[in-house]
PDB file of C-alpha atoms and ligand atoms in Angstrom:
ATOM      1  CA  UNK A   1    -242.422  45.204   0.848  1.00 88.00           C
ATOM      2  CA  UNK A   2    -241.107  46.106  -2.603  1.00 94.00           C
ATOM      3  CA  UNK A   3    -240.371  44.392  -5.867  1.00 96.00           C
ATOM      4  CA  UNK A   4    -236.794  43.125  -5.973  1.00 96.00           C
ATOM      5  CA  UNK A   5    -234.451  41.511  -8.447  1.00 97.00           C
ATOM      6  CA  UNK A   6    -235.671  39.321 -11.305  1.00 98.00           C
ATOM      7  CA  UNK A   7    -235.021  35.684 -10.439  1.00 98.00           C
ATOM      8  CA  UNK A   8    -236.322  33.911 -13.556  1.00 98.00           C
ATOM      9  CA  UNK A   9    -236.815  35.729 -16.842  1.00 98.00           C
ATOM     10  CA  UNK A  10    -240.016  35.523 -18.886  1.00 98.00           C
ATOM     11  CA  UNK A  11    -238.040  33.799 -21.668  1.00 98.00           C
ATOM     12  CA  UNK A  12    -236.622  31.156 -19.349  1.00 98.00           C
ATOM     13  CA  UNK A  13    -240.116  30.449 -17.974  1.00 98.00           C
ATOM     14  CA  UNK A  14    -241.596  30.110 -21.471  1.00 98.00           C
ATOM     15  CA  UNK A  15    -238.819  27.748 -22.559  1.00 98.00           C
ATOM     16  CA  UNK A  16    -239.120  25.525 -19.492  1.00 98.00           C
ATOM     17  CA  UNK A  17    -242.931  25.431 -19.660  1.00 98.00           C
ATOM     18  CA  UNK A  18    -242.720  24.296 -23.297  1.00 98.00           C
ATOM     19  CA  UNK A  19    -240.208  21.562 -22.396  1.00 98.00           C
ATOM     20  CA  UNK A  20    -242.357  20.263 -19.550  1.00 98.00           C
ATOM     21  CA  UNK A  21    -245.467  20.344 -21.754  1.00 97.00           C
ATOM     22  CA  UNK A  22    -243.685  18.166 -24.326  1.00 98.00           C
ATOM     23  CA  UNK A  23    -242.551  15.751 -21.627  1.00 98.00           C
ATOM     24  CA  UNK A  24    -246.108  15.479 -20.277  1.00 98.00           C
ATOM     25  CA  UNK A  25    -247.545  14.937 -23.769  1.00 97.00           C
ATOM     26  CA  UNK A  26    -244.991  12.160 -24.366  1.00 98.00           C
ATOM     27  CA  UNK A  27    -245.560  10.459 -21.017  1.00 98.00           C
ATOM     28  CA  UNK A  28    -249.346  10.372 -21.316  1.00 98.00           C
ATOM     29  CA  UNK A  29    -249.612   9.643 -25.013  1.00 96.00           C
ATOM     30  CA  UNK A  30    -251.916   6.704 -25.699  1.00 93.00           C
ATOM     31  CA  UNK A  31    -253.894   6.829 -22.434  1.00 95.00           C
ATOM     32  CA  UNK A  32    -257.501   5.723 -22.841  1.00 92.00           C
ATOM     33  CA  UNK A  33    -259.312   8.756 -21.450  1.00 95.00           C
ATOM     34  CA  UNK A  34    -258.127  12.344 -21.452  1.00 95.00           C
ATOM     35  CA  UNK A  35    -255.647  13.410 -18.762  1.00 97.00           C
ATOM     36  CA  UNK A  36    -257.214  15.486 -15.999  1.00 95.00           C
ATOM     37  CA  UNK A  37    -255.128  18.550 -15.138  1.00 94.00           C
ATOM     38  CA  UNK A  38    -256.007  19.608 -11.649  1.00 93.00           C
ATOM     39  CA  UNK A  39    -255.071  23.134 -10.645  1.00 89.00           C
ATOM     40  CA  UNK A  40    -255.462  24.626  -7.229  1.00 84.00           C
ATOM     41  CA  UNK A  41    -257.596  27.732  -7.395  1.00 78.00           C
ATOM     42  CA  UNK A  42    -256.627  30.711  -5.336  1.00 69.00           C
ATOM     43  CA  UNK A  43    -259.221  30.814  -2.603  1.00 58.00           C
ATOM     44  CA  UNK A  44    -259.941  27.083  -2.622  1.00 62.00           C
ATOM     45  CA  UNK A  45    -257.180  26.455  -0.063  1.00 74.00           C
ATOM     46  CA  UNK A  46    -256.226  28.715   2.779  1.00 61.00           C
ATOM     47  CA  UNK A  47    -252.972  28.730   4.750  1.00 59.00           C
ATOM     48  CA  UNK A  48    -251.378  32.117   4.035  1.00 52.00           C
ATOM     49  CA  UNK A  49    -253.771  35.012   4.524  1.00 48.00           C
ATOM     50  CA  UNK A  50    -252.085  38.282   3.563  1.00 49.00           C
ATOM     51  CA  UNK A  51    -248.591  37.461   4.804  1.00 54.00           C
ATOM     52  CA  UNK A  52    -245.514  35.779   3.412  1.00 57.00           C
ATOM     53  CA  UNK A  53    -245.408  32.909   5.913  1.00 61.00           C
ATOM     54  CA  UNK A  54    -247.611  29.836   5.734  1.00 61.00           C
ATOM     55  CA  UNK A  55    -249.693  29.346   8.865  1.00 63.00           C
ATOM     56  CA  UNK A  56    -248.980  25.618   8.613  1.00 66.00           C
ATOM     57  CA  UNK A  57    -252.669  24.809   8.878  1.00 74.00           C
ATOM     58  CA  UNK A  58    -254.347  23.907   5.581  1.00 78.00           C
ATOM     59  CA  UNK A  59    -258.067  24.245   5.106  1.00 79.00           C
ATOM     60  CA  UNK A  60    -259.980  23.042   2.049  1.00 80.00           C
ATOM     61  CA  UNK A  61    -262.664  25.603   1.216  1.00 78.00           C
ATOM     62  CA  UNK A  62    -263.799  24.136  -2.116  1.00 79.00           C
ATOM     63  CA  UNK A  63    -263.516  20.501  -3.157  1.00 80.00           C
ATOM     64  CA  UNK A  64    -263.048  18.799  -6.548  1.00 86.00           C
ATOM     65  CA  UNK A  65    -265.823  19.530  -9.024  1.00 83.00           C
ATOM     66  CA  UNK A  66    -265.402  16.374 -11.126  1.00 87.00           C
ATOM     67  CA  UNK A  67    -265.091  12.666 -10.496  1.00 93.00           C
ATOM     68  CA  UNK A  68    -261.448  11.608 -10.788  1.00 95.00           C
ATOM     69  CA  UNK A  69    -261.963   7.939  -9.863  1.00 97.00           C
ATOM     70  CA  UNK A  70    -260.165   5.679 -12.352  1.00 97.00           C
ATOM     71  CA  UNK A  71    -258.670   8.636 -14.249  1.00 97.00           C
ATOM     72  CA  UNK A  72    -255.118   9.801 -14.872  1.00 97.00           C
ATOM     73  CA  UNK A  73    -254.703  13.005 -12.886  1.00 97.00           C
ATOM     74  CA  UNK A  74    -251.902  15.565 -12.951  1.00 97.00           C
ATOM     75  CA  UNK A  75    -251.932  18.135 -10.144  1.00 96.00           C
ATOM     76  CA  UNK A  76    -250.448  21.427 -11.277  1.00 95.00           C
ATOM     77  CA  UNK A  77    -249.021  23.761  -8.627  1.00 94.00           C
ATOM     78  CA  UNK A  78    -247.408  27.170  -8.855  1.00 94.00           C
ATOM     79  CA  UNK A  79    -244.906  26.806  -6.024  1.00 95.00           C
ATOM     80  CA  UNK A  80    -244.034  24.349  -3.280  1.00 95.00           C
ATOM     81  CA  UNK A  81    -242.601  25.812  -0.120  1.00 93.00           C
ATOM     82  CA  UNK A  82    -243.102  23.816   3.094  1.00 93.00           C
ATOM     83  CA  UNK A  83    -245.032  21.182   1.120  1.00 94.00           C
ATOM     84  CA  UNK A  84    -247.883  21.267   3.652  1.00 91.00           C
ATOM     85  CA  UNK A  85    -250.529  22.471   1.179  1.00 89.00           C
ATOM     86  CA  UNK A  86    -249.526  20.159  -1.650  1.00 92.00           C
ATOM     87  CA  UNK A  87    -249.130  17.033   0.470  1.00 93.00           C
ATOM     88  CA  UNK A  88    -252.527  17.674   2.044  1.00 91.00           C
ATOM     89  CA  UNK A  89    -254.132  18.073  -1.395  1.00 92.00           C
ATOM     90  CA  UNK A  90    -252.229  15.142  -2.927  1.00 95.00           C
ATOM     91  CA  UNK A  91    -253.484  12.795  -0.178  1.00 94.00           C
ATOM     92  CA  UNK A  92    -256.979  14.220  -0.516  1.00 92.00           C
ATOM     93  CA  UNK A  93    -257.097  13.555  -4.283  1.00 94.00           C
ATOM     94  CA  UNK A  94    -255.518  10.124  -3.800  1.00 96.00           C
ATOM     95  CA  UNK A  95    -258.477   9.153  -1.617  1.00 95.00           C
ATOM     96  CA  UNK A  96    -260.794   9.794  -4.588  1.00 95.00           C
ATOM     97  CA  UNK A  97    -259.180   6.774  -6.303  1.00 97.00           C
ATOM     98  CA  UNK A  98    -257.515   8.103  -9.483  1.00 97.00           C
ATOM     99  CA  UNK A  99    -255.852   5.577 -11.801  1.00 98.00           C
ATOM    100  CA  UNK A 100    -252.640   7.595 -11.478  1.00 98.00           C
ATOM    101  CA  UNK A 101    -251.742  10.815  -9.700  1.00 98.00           C
ATOM    102  CA  UNK A 102    -248.662  12.907 -10.413  1.00 98.00           C
ATOM    103  CA  UNK A 103    -247.481  16.362  -9.531  1.00 98.00           C
ATOM    104  CA  UNK A 104    -246.219  19.186 -11.735  1.00 97.00           C
ATOM    105  CA  UNK A 105    -244.811  22.342 -10.151  1.00 97.00           C
ATOM    106  CA  UNK A 106    -243.235  25.470 -11.605  1.00 97.00           C
ATOM    107  CA  UNK A 107    -241.160  26.577  -8.604  1.00 97.00           C
ATOM    108  CA  UNK A 108    -239.675  24.465  -5.832  1.00 97.00           C
ATOM    109  CA  UNK A 109    -238.157  25.747  -2.573  1.00 96.00           C
ATOM    110  CA  UNK A 110    -236.524  22.511  -1.473  1.00 95.00           C
ATOM    111  CA  UNK A 111    -234.750  23.906   1.601  1.00 94.00           C
ATOM    112  CA  UNK A 112    -238.073  24.965   3.136  1.00 91.00           C
ATOM    113  CA  UNK A 113    -239.631  21.508   2.919  1.00 95.00           C
ATOM    114  CA  UNK A 114    -241.360  20.185   6.045  1.00 94.00           C
ATOM    115  CA  UNK A 115    -243.499  17.487   4.427  1.00 94.00           C
ATOM    116  CA  UNK A 116    -242.025  15.577   1.466  1.00 94.00           C
ATOM    117  CA  UNK A 117    -243.953  15.695  -1.803  1.00 95.00           C
ATOM    118  CA  UNK A 118    -243.427  13.487  -4.864  1.00 96.00           C
ATOM    119  CA  UNK A 119    -242.695  15.922  -7.727  1.00 98.00           C
ATOM    120  CA  UNK A 120    -242.669  14.382 -11.211  1.00 98.00           C
ATOM    121  CA  UNK A 121    -242.392  17.557 -13.348  1.00 98.00           C
ATOM    122  CA  UNK A 122    -240.487  20.556 -11.981  1.00 98.00           C
ATOM    123  CA  UNK A 123    -239.830  23.917 -13.577  1.00 98.00           C
ATOM    124  CA  UNK A 124    -237.131  25.436 -11.364  1.00 98.00           C
ATOM    125  CA  UNK A 125    -235.508  24.999  -7.967  1.00 98.00           C
ATOM    126  CA  UNK A 126    -235.330  28.379  -6.260  1.00 98.00           C
ATOM    127  CA  UNK A 127    -233.664  29.616  -3.060  1.00 96.00           C
ATOM    128  CA  UNK A 128    -235.586  30.550   0.037  1.00 95.00           C
ATOM    129  CA  UNK A 129    -237.143  33.895  -0.926  1.00 95.00           C
ATOM    130  CA  UNK A 130    -240.726  35.031  -1.181  1.00 95.00           C
ATOM    131  CA  UNK A 131    -241.300  35.416  -4.922  1.00 97.00           C
ATOM    132  CA  UNK A 132    -243.967  37.069  -7.067  1.00 97.00           C
ATOM    133  CA  UNK A 133    -244.947  37.217 -10.729  1.00 97.00           C
ATOM    134  CA  UNK A 134    -246.170  34.762 -13.376  1.00 96.00           C
ATOM    135  CA  UNK A 135    -249.400  34.320 -11.409  1.00 94.00           C
ATOM    136  CA  UNK A 136    -247.896  34.526  -7.937  1.00 95.00           C
ATOM    137  CA  UNK A 137    -249.077  37.495  -5.887  1.00 94.00           C
ATOM    138  CA  UNK A 138    -248.308  39.339  -2.713  1.00 93.00           C
ATOM    139  CA  UNK A 139    -251.608  40.574  -1.302  1.00 91.00           C
ATOM    140  CA  UNK A 140    -253.072  40.629  -4.864  1.00 91.00           C
ATOM    141  CA  UNK A 141    -250.111  42.551  -6.319  1.00 95.00           C
ATOM    142  CA  UNK A 142    -247.528  41.547  -8.989  1.00 96.00           C
ATOM    143  CA  UNK A 143    -249.507  38.554 -10.280  1.00 94.00           C
ATOM    144  CA  UNK A 144    -249.410  40.031 -13.806  1.00 96.00           C
ATOM    145  CA  UNK A 145    -245.589  40.112 -14.144  1.00 97.00           C
ATOM    146  CA  UNK A 146    -244.253  37.850 -16.907  1.00 97.00           C
ATOM    147  CA  UNK A 147    -241.043  37.089 -14.973  1.00 98.00           C
ATOM    148  CA  UNK A 148    -240.548  35.805 -11.432  1.00 98.00           C
ATOM    149  CA  UNK A 149    -239.130  38.368  -8.992  1.00 98.00           C
ATOM    150  CA  UNK A 150    -237.970  38.355  -5.393  1.00 98.00           C
ATOM    151  CA  UNK A 151    -240.072  40.438  -3.005  1.00 96.00           C
ATOM    152  CA  UNK A 152    -237.950  42.529  -0.672  1.00 94.00           C
ATOM    153  CA  UNK A 153    -238.813  43.829   2.778  1.00 89.00           C
TER     154      UNK A 153
HETATM  155  P1  5GP B   1    -246.615  25.429   1.212  1.00 75.77           P
HETATM  156  O1  5GP B   1    -247.830  24.780   1.787  1.00 75.77           O
HETATM  157  O2  5GP B   1    -245.809  24.524   0.313  1.00 75.77           O
HETATM  158  O3  5GP B   1    -245.766  26.045   2.291  1.00 75.77           O
HETATM  159  O4  5GP B   1    -247.088  26.670   0.368  1.00 75.77           O
HETATM  160  C1  5GP B   1    -247.895  26.498  -0.701  1.00 75.77           C
HETATM  161  C2  5GP B   1    -248.553  27.779  -1.135  1.00 75.77           C
HETATM  162  O5  5GP B   1    -248.036  28.939  -0.492  1.00 75.77           O
HETATM  163  C3  5GP B   1    -248.298  28.009  -2.607  1.00 75.77           C
HETATM  164  O6  5GP B   1    -249.226  27.319  -3.404  1.00 75.77           O
HETATM  165  C4  5GP B   1    -248.427  29.516  -2.716  1.00 75.77           C
HETATM  166  O7  5GP B   1    -249.779  29.870  -2.843  1.00 75.77           O
HETATM  167  C5  5GP B   1    -247.915  30.014  -1.383  1.00 75.77           C
HETATM  168  N1  5GP B   1    -246.490  30.375  -1.461  1.00 75.77           N
HETATM  169  C6  5GP B   1    -245.419  29.700  -0.986  1.00 75.77           C
HETATM  170  N2  5GP B   1    -244.272  30.331  -1.250  1.00 75.77           N
HETATM  171  C7  5GP B   1    -244.604  31.441  -1.938  1.00 75.77           C
HETATM  172  C8  5GP B   1    -243.837  32.517  -2.525  1.00 75.77           C
HETATM  173  O8  5GP B   1    -242.602  32.584  -2.488  1.00 75.77           O
HETATM  174  N3  5GP B   1    -244.556  33.464  -3.173  1.00 75.77           N
HETATM  175  C9  5GP B   1    -245.925  33.445  -3.269  1.00 75.77           C
HETATM  176  N4  5GP B   1    -246.511  34.450  -3.921  1.00 75.77           N
HETATM  177  N5  5GP B   1    -246.668  32.459  -2.737  1.00 75.77           N
HETATM  178  C10 5GP B   1    -246.019  31.465  -2.079  1.00 75.77           C
END
């Protein structure tokens, strides 16, 4: 596998992230208790291993570390592909009884969707490619890139 063409520039990512941040600030302004931003830690969910295809089976290896009951919660995801991981986690958090639960995602591969997920804040729709950069890795590589790139076979 090798690093391919740049799909989303660092500038475009920064601009979109700022826009979404402003939207989120507006939407949650005036809530009683602070918004809980819930991010999925690498290693807390397993479905990929060291490949580029999801195994389709999601396993929760580490649960929530704070009580979200009665709180406004925003789940923040890097990328949604089949939707299996996110829908599993969304339902899991929902069972903890938050006051509200919404989903924010940077990259969305709509054509790969198997399980629908309710996205409220979305950075970019992308075509069906395995991508790396801006935190996304391939076997621990390319995570540090400031732009999003396609990974080529
Ligand atoms: P899903 O369950 O939606 O198929 O996949 C969710 C997870 O798979 C993401 O959170 C991410 O960790 C990984 N993933 C899906 N597509 C890609 C991709 O194009 N690049 C990378 N690096 N990870 C991906």
